[in-house]
Amino acid sequence: MPFSSAFRRFVRGDIAADIVGRPKLWYSISALLVLFSIAGLLIRGLNFGVEFTGGSVFTIKAPNASIEQVRESVDGQTGSESIVQKAGDNWRVTTGELSSNEIALVEQHVSDELGIPDKEISSQQVGSTWGGDVSEKAWQALIVFMILIVIYLSVTFESRMALAAVVALVHDLIITAGIYAWSGFHVTPATLLGFLTILGYSLYDAVVVFDMIKEVTKPLNERSKITYSQAANQALSSTLVRSLNTTLVAILPVASILFIGSTLLGAGTLKDLSLALFVGMIVGTYSSICVATPMLVQLKEREPLYRTLRENIERREASAKRQKKAGAADGEADEDDGPADAQEPPEGAEPASGGTGVAVKVVQAGPRNQPKKGTRGRRRS
């Protein structure tokens, strides 16, 4: 099948993908991603910003200066490496905690090095206590969010769907945090907002898939012709294109902020949020399709109804195979018996001599019929 034709059929939803039937493949991929993310968290760790660790933040209005000039002007006075980000025409420089005198010296040194007036430089002191409060409230929001999600899914759908959705959400958080650690981006309050946003997005995708599965599997009983796994895979295939298109449309503007806004336009303050959204949306779509749904199917297949349904279908398929095999064997036997019957001479037959073939001479058994008396005379006259 040509690639263009297959792609058009896939976009229309005419091609069904066997996703539910390959749980080991998806679980293996997820396990590798989770291990990779945990390694990043253990080896590199999260790079918390000044909002969590505390420090001094300088805002410098020097549109004509380069990032190297700004960093050297600040580091030359503090003696440590600072973090420089560009936000429009301004530079945002983050350092460790400095005293009031040290801040005044840095401002004077930057003004002399860059040739800008003092009023173009502002500073802000951030304490670590504020960052601790933000972290605590973020954890509280995450726990409350998880509890509400479990309650909502348990009431709207069932407990097994709630369990599968929560596992997918934890899966998304670990992978996103791990990639964040490997990238070295600073964790800021915008990052926490991005994490909470991707949880909602991942949950939305899972709810769409679960709702379709619930609708398709509702009529199933012990006499149905398809198993729960097959019905769930049909439901997933019908929503697959929709999920992929929704993710693609949502990722495009986020990718523009991440790659174009932060790289070309220098909007460094947006990359913290955009990276979390970009990674979380991709991983969330993958988990709702390839992690939550196969896990739900495995949990549902253990129920007595669907286990009995699978056993009944397997018995019917095995019986049909036996009948087909028996019919094929009878047909072969009939073909073998036909030539043998044709070669056997009838009862009382004698083989005739001569010729290359086998001739059969039939000998009539019993008394011959003699003509009646007087028949020959009457015929003669």
Coordinates of C-alpha atoms in Angstrom, one line a residue:
M1 CA 0.0 0.0 0.0
P2 CA 1.5 3.4 -0.9
F3 CA 2.5 5.6 2.0
S4 CA 0.2 8.5 0.9
S5 CA -2.8 6.2 0.7
A6 CA -2.1 4.6 4.0
F7 CA -1.6 8.1 5.6
R8 CA -5.0 9.2 4.2
R9 CA -6.7 6.1 5.6
F10 CA -5.1 6.6 8.9
V11 CA -6.2 10.3 9.1
R12 CA -9.7 9.2 8.3
G13 CA -9.6 6.5 11.0
D14 CA -10.0 3.6 8.5
I15 CA -6.9 1.8 9.8
A16 CA -7.2 0.3 13.3
A17 CA -4.0 -0.1 15.3
D18 CA -3.6 -3.0 17.7
I19 CA -2.5 -1.0 20.7
V20 CA -4.3 -2.9 23.5
G21 CA -2.9 -6.2 22.3
R22 CA 0.8 -5.1 22.8
P23 CA 1.0 -4.1 26.5
K24 CA 4.5 -5.5 27.0
L25 CA 5.9 -3.2 24.3
W26 CA 4.3 0.0 25.8
Y27 CA 5.3 -1.0 29.3
S28 CA 8.9 -1.6 28.2
I29 CA 9.0 1.9 26.6
S30 CA 7.5 3.5 29.6
A31 CA 9.9 1.7 31.9
L32 CA 12.9 2.9 29.9
L33 CA 11.6 6.5 30.0
V34 CA 10.9 6.4 33.7
L35 CA 14.4 5.0 34.4
F36 CA 16.0 7.6 32.3
S37 CA 14.0 10.3 34.1
I38 CA 14.9 9.0 37.6
A39 CA 18.5 8.9 36.6
G40 CA 18.4 12.5 35.6
L41 CA 16.8 13.4 38.9
L42 CA 19.4 11.5 40.9
I43 CA 22.5 12.5 38.9
R44 CA 21.8 16.1 37.9
G45 CA 18.8 17.0 40.1
L46 CA 16.4 19.8 39.6
N47 CA 17.9 23.3 39.2
F48 CA 15.7 25.4 41.4
G49 CA 15.5 29.1 40.7
V50 CA 16.1 32.0 43.0
E51 CA 12.4 31.9 44.0
F52 CA 13.1 28.6 45.8
T53 CA 16.7 29.0 46.9
G54 CA 16.8 32.7 47.6
G55 CA 19.1 35.3 46.1
S56 CA 19.4 38.7 44.5
V57 CA 17.8 39.6 41.1
F58 CA 19.1 42.5 39.0
T59 CA 17.0 44.0 36.2
I60 CA 19.3 45.8 33.7
K61 CA 18.0 47.9 30.8
A62 CA 20.8 47.6 28.2
P63 CA 19.3 46.6 24.8
N64 CA 22.6 47.1 23.0
A65 CA 24.7 44.9 25.4
S66 CA 25.5 41.3 24.8
I67 CA 24.9 38.4 27.2
E68 CA 28.7 38.1 27.8
Q69 CA 29.0 41.8 28.6
V70 CA 26.2 41.6 31.1
R71 CA 27.5 38.5 32.8
E72 CA 31.0 39.8 33.1
S73 CA 29.9 43.1 34.5
V74 CA 28.0 41.3 37.3
D75 CA 30.4 38.4 37.9
G76 CA 33.4 40.8 38.1
Q77 CA 31.9 42.3 41.2
T78 CA 30.3 39.3 42.9
G79 CA 33.1 36.8 42.1
S80 CA 30.6 34.0 41.4
E81 CA 28.7 32.8 38.3
S82 CA 25.4 34.4 37.7
I83 CA 22.4 33.4 35.6
V84 CA 21.5 35.8 32.8
Q85 CA 18.2 35.8 30.9
K86 CA 16.9 38.3 28.4
A87 CA 13.3 39.5 28.8
G88 CA 12.5 41.9 25.9
D89 CA 14.9 44.9 26.1
N90 CA 15.9 44.1 29.7
W91 CA 18.4 41.6 31.2
R92 CA 17.5 39.6 34.3
V93 CA 20.5 38.5 36.3
T94 CA 20.2 36.2 39.2
T95 CA 23.0 35.8 41.8
G96 CA 23.3 34.4 45.3
E97 CA 22.1 36.3 48.4
L98 CA 23.9 39.6 48.7
S99 CA 23.9 42.2 51.4
S100 CA 22.7 45.8 50.8
N101 CA 26.3 47.1 50.4
E102 CA 27.2 44.4 47.9
I103 CA 24.1 45.1 45.9
A104 CA 25.0 48.8 45.7
L105 CA 28.5 47.9 44.6
V106 CA 27.2 45.6 41.8
E107 CA 24.9 48.3 40.5
Q108 CA 27.7 50.8 40.4
H109 CA 30.0 48.4 38.7
V110 CA 27.4 47.4 36.0
S111 CA 26.7 51.1 35.4
D112 CA 30.3 51.8 34.7
E113 CA 31.0 48.7 32.6
L114 CA 27.9 49.0 30.4
G115 CA 27.8 52.8 30.3
I116 CA 24.2 53.1 31.4
P117 CA 22.8 55.4 34.2
D118 CA 22.0 54.0 37.6
K119 CA 18.3 54.4 37.1
E120 CA 18.4 51.7 34.4
I121 CA 19.4 49.2 37.0
S122 CA 17.0 47.8 39.7
S123 CA 17.5 45.0 42.2
Q124 CA 15.3 42.7 44.3
Q125 CA 16.2 40.5 47.2
V126 CA 14.3 37.2 47.3
G127 CA 14.4 35.0 50.5
S128 CA 14.3 31.3 50.5
T129 CA 11.3 31.3 52.9
W130 CA 9.0 32.5 50.0
G131 CA 10.3 29.6 47.9
G132 CA 9.5 27.1 50.6
D133 CA 6.0 28.4 50.9
V134 CA 5.5 28.1 47.2
S135 CA 6.8 24.5 47.2
E136 CA 4.5 23.6 50.1
K137 CA 1.5 25.0 48.4
A138 CA 2.4 23.3 45.1
W139 CA 2.5 19.9 46.8
Q140 CA -0.8 20.6 48.5
A141 CA -2.4 21.5 45.2
L142 CA -1.0 18.4 43.6
I143 CA -2.4 16.1 46.4
V144 CA -5.8 17.8 46.3
F145 CA -5.9 17.5 42.5
M146 CA -5.1 13.8 42.7
I147 CA -7.8 13.1 45.3
L148 CA -10.4 15.0 43.3
I149 CA -9.5 13.1 40.2
V150 CA -9.9 9.8 41.9
I151 CA -13.3 10.7 43.3
Y152 CA -14.5 12.1 39.9
L153 CA -13.4 9.1 37.9
S154 CA -14.7 6.6 40.4
V155 CA -18.1 8.2 40.4
T156 CA -18.3 9.0 36.7
F157 CA -16.7 5.8 35.4
E158 CA -15.4 3.2 37.9
S159 CA -12.5 2.6 40.3
R160 CA -10.4 0.7 37.8
M161 CA -10.4 3.6 35.4
A162 CA -9.5 6.0 38.2
L163 CA -6.5 3.8 39.1
A164 CA -5.3 3.6 35.5
A165 CA -5.6 7.4 35.1
V166 CA -3.7 8.1 38.3
V167 CA -0.9 5.7 37.2
A168 CA -0.7 7.6 33.9
L169 CA -0.5 11.0 35.7
V170 CA 2.3 9.8 37.9
H171 CA 4.0 8.4 34.8
D172 CA 3.8 11.9 33.1
L173 CA 5.1 13.8 36.1
I174 CA 8.2 11.6 36.6
I175 CA 9.1 11.7 32.9
T176 CA 8.6 15.5 32.6
A177 CA 10.6 16.2 35.7
G178 CA 13.4 13.9 34.6
I179 CA 13.7 15.6 31.2
Y180 CA 13.5 19.0 33.0
A181 CA 16.5 17.8 35.1
W182 CA 18.5 16.7 32.1
S183 CA 17.9 20.0 30.3
G184 CA 19.2 22.0 33.2
F185 CA 16.3 24.6 33.0
H186 CA 15.5 26.4 36.2
V187 CA 12.5 25.4 38.2
T188 CA 10.4 28.5 38.7
P189 CA 6.8 29.2 39.8
A190 CA 6.0 29.1 36.0
T191 CA 7.3 25.6 35.9
L192 CA 4.9 24.5 38.6
L193 CA 2.0 26.0 36.7
G194 CA 3.2 24.1 33.7
F195 CA 3.2 20.8 35.6
L196 CA -0.3 21.4 36.9
T197 CA -1.5 22.3 33.4
I198 CA -0.1 19.0 31.8
L199 CA -1.9 17.0 34.5
G200 CA -5.2 18.5 33.4
Y201 CA -4.4 17.9 29.7
S202 CA -3.4 14.3 30.3
L203 CA -6.5 13.7 32.3
Y204 CA -8.7 15.2 29.5
D205 CA -7.3 12.8 26.9
A206 CA -7.7 9.8 29.2
V207 CA -11.3 10.8 30.0
V208 CA -12.1 11.0 26.2
V209 CA -10.7 7.5 25.6
F210 CA -12.4 6.0 28.7
D211 CA -15.8 7.4 27.8
M212 CA -15.6 5.8 24.4
I213 CA -14.5 2.5 25.9
K214 CA -17.4 2.6 28.3
E215 CA -19.9 3.2 25.5
V216 CA -18.5 0.4 23.3
T217 CA -18.1 -2.3 26.0
K218 CA -21.5 -1.6 27.7
P219 CA -23.5 -4.1 25.6
L220 CA -21.0 -7.0 26.2
N221 CA -22.3 -10.2 27.8
E222 CA -21.4 -13.8 28.0
R223 CA -22.7 -14.5 24.5
S224 CA -21.0 -11.7 22.7
K225 CA -18.7 -12.4 19.8
I226 CA -15.8 -10.1 20.8
T227 CA -13.8 -9.9 24.0
Y228 CA -13.4 -6.8 26.2
S229 CA -9.9 -6.3 24.8
Q230 CA -11.1 -6.3 21.2
A231 CA -14.0 -3.9 22.0
A232 CA -11.6 -1.6 23.9
N233 CA -9.2 -1.6 21.0
Q234 CA -12.0 -0.7 18.6
A235 CA -13.0 2.2 20.9
L236 CA -9.4 3.4 21.1
S237 CA -8.9 3.2 17.4
S238 CA -12.0 5.4 16.8
T239 CA -10.5 8.1 19.1
L240 CA -6.9 7.7 18.1
V241 CA -6.9 10.2 15.2
R242 CA -8.8 12.7 17.3
S243 CA -6.3 12.5 20.2
L244 CA -3.3 12.9 17.9
N245 CA -4.8 15.9 16.0
T246 CA -5.7 17.6 19.3
T247 CA -2.2 17.1 20.6
L248 CA -0.6 18.4 17.4
V249 CA -2.7 21.5 17.4
A250 CA -1.9 22.2 21.1
I251 CA 1.8 21.5 20.7
L252 CA 2.4 23.9 17.7
P253 CA 2.0 27.1 19.7
V254 CA 3.9 25.7 22.7
A255 CA 6.8 24.7 20.4
S256 CA 6.8 28.2 18.9
I257 CA 7.2 29.7 22.4
L258 CA 9.9 27.2 23.3
F259 CA 12.1 27.2 20.2
I260 CA 11.3 30.5 18.5
G261 CA 10.4 32.7 21.5
S262 CA 13.2 31.7 23.8
T263 CA 15.9 31.1 21.2
L264 CA 15.3 33.8 18.5
L265 CA 13.4 36.4 20.4
G266 CA 15.2 36.0 23.7
A267 CA 12.1 35.5 25.8
G268 CA 14.0 33.4 28.4
T269 CA 11.3 33.8 31.1
L270 CA 8.9 31.7 28.9
K271 CA 11.1 28.7 28.3
D272 CA 10.5 27.3 31.8
L273 CA 6.7 27.1 31.2
S274 CA 7.0 26.1 27.6
L275 CA 9.3 23.1 28.2
A276 CA 7.0 21.7 30.9
L277 CA 4.0 22.0 28.6
F278 CA 5.8 20.7 25.5
V279 CA 7.1 17.5 27.2
G280 CA 4.0 17.0 29.3
M281 CA 1.6 17.2 26.3
I282 CA 3.5 14.6 24.3
V283 CA 4.0 12.3 27.2
G284 CA 0.4 12.8 28.4
T285 CA -1.0 11.7 25.0
Y286 CA 1.2 8.7 24.9
S287 CA 0.3 7.6 28.5
S288 CA -3.5 8.0 27.9
I289 CA -3.3 5.8 24.8
C290 CA -0.5 3.3 25.5
V291 CA -0.4 3.1 29.3
A292 CA -3.8 3.9 30.8
T293 CA -5.9 2.0 28.3
P294 CA -3.9 -1.3 28.3
M295 CA -3.8 -1.2 32.1
L296 CA -7.5 -0.7 32.2
V297 CA -8.1 -3.6 29.9
Q298 CA -5.9 -5.9 31.9
L299 CA -7.8 -5.0 35.1
K300 CA -11.2 -5.5 33.4
E301 CA -10.3 -8.8 31.9
R302 CA -9.9 -10.2 35.4
E303 CA -13.6 -9.7 36.2
P304 CA -15.7 -12.8 36.1
L305 CA -18.0 -11.6 33.3
Y306 CA -15.3 -10.8 30.9
R307 CA -13.2 -13.8 31.9
T308 CA -16.1 -16.0 31.1
L309 CA -16.7 -14.2 27.8
R310 CA -13.1 -14.8 26.7
E311 CA -13.4 -18.5 27.7
N312 CA -16.6 -18.9 25.7
I313 CA -15.1 -17.2 22.6
E314 CA -12.0 -19.4 22.9
R315 CA -14.1 -22.6 23.1
R316 CA -16.1 -21.5 20.1
E317 CA -13.0 -20.8 18.1
A318 CA -11.4 -24.1 19.1
S319 CA -14.6 -26.0 18.2
A320 CA -14.7 -24.2 14.8
K321 CA -11.1 -25.1 14.1
R322 CA -11.8 -28.8 15.0
Q323 CA -14.8 -28.9 12.7
K324 CA -12.8 -27.3 9.9
K325 CA -9.9 -29.7 10.4
A326 CA -12.3 -32.7 10.5
G327 CA -14.0 -31.5 7.3
A328 CA -10.7 -31.2 5.6
A329 CA -9.7 -34.7 6.7
D330 CA -13.0 -36.1 5.3
G331 CA -12.5 -34.4 2.0
E332 CA -9.0 -35.9 1.7
A333 CA -10.3 -39.3 2.5
D334 CA -13.0 -39.1 -0.2
E335 CA -10.4 -38.1 -2.7
D336 CA -8.2 -41.1 -1.8
D337 CA -11.1 -43.6 -1.9
G338 CA -12.3 -42.6 -5.3
P339 CA -9.5 -44.0 -7.5
A340 CA -9.2 -47.1 -5.4
D341 CA -12.9 -48.0 -6.0
A342 CA -12.5 -47.4 -9.7
Q343 CA -9.6 -49.9 -9.9
E344 CA -11.2 -52.7 -8.1
P345 CA -12.8 -55.3 -10.5
P346 CA -16.4 -56.1 -9.8
E347 CA -17.3 -59.4 -8.2
G348 CA -16.8 -62.4 -10.6
A349 CA -14.7 -60.4 -13.1
E350 CA -11.7 -61.9 -14.8
P351 CA -8.8 -60.0 -16.3
A352 CA -8.7 -60.1 -20.1
S353 CA -5.4 -60.9 -21.8
G354 CA -3.8 -58.7 -24.4
G355 CA -3.4 -55.0 -24.8
T356 CA -1.4 -52.7 -22.7
G357 CA -4.2 -51.7 -20.4
V358 CA -6.2 -53.8 -18.0
A359 CA -9.4 -55.1 -19.5
V360 CA -12.1 -56.6 -17.4
K361 CA -14.2 -59.5 -18.7
V362 CA -17.4 -59.9 -16.8
V363 CA -18.5 -63.5 -16.3
Q364 CA -22.2 -63.9 -15.8
A365 CA -23.0 -66.2 -12.9
G366 CA -26.0 -68.5 -12.7
P367 CA -28.1 -70.3 -15.5
R368 CA -28.4 -68.8 -18.9
N369 CA -31.9 -67.9 -20.2
Q370 CA -32.8 -70.4 -22.9
P371 CA -35.4 -69.6 -25.7
K372 CA -38.8 -71.0 -25.1
K373 CA -39.9 -74.1 -27.0
G374 CA -41.6 -73.6 -30.3
T375 CA -40.4 -70.1 -30.6
R376 CA -37.9 -71.0 -33.3
G377 CA -40.5 -72.8 -35.5
R378 CA -43.0 -70.1 -35.3
R379 CA -40.4 -67.5 -36.2
R380 CA -39.3 -69.6 -39.2
S381 CA -42.8 -69.9 -40.6

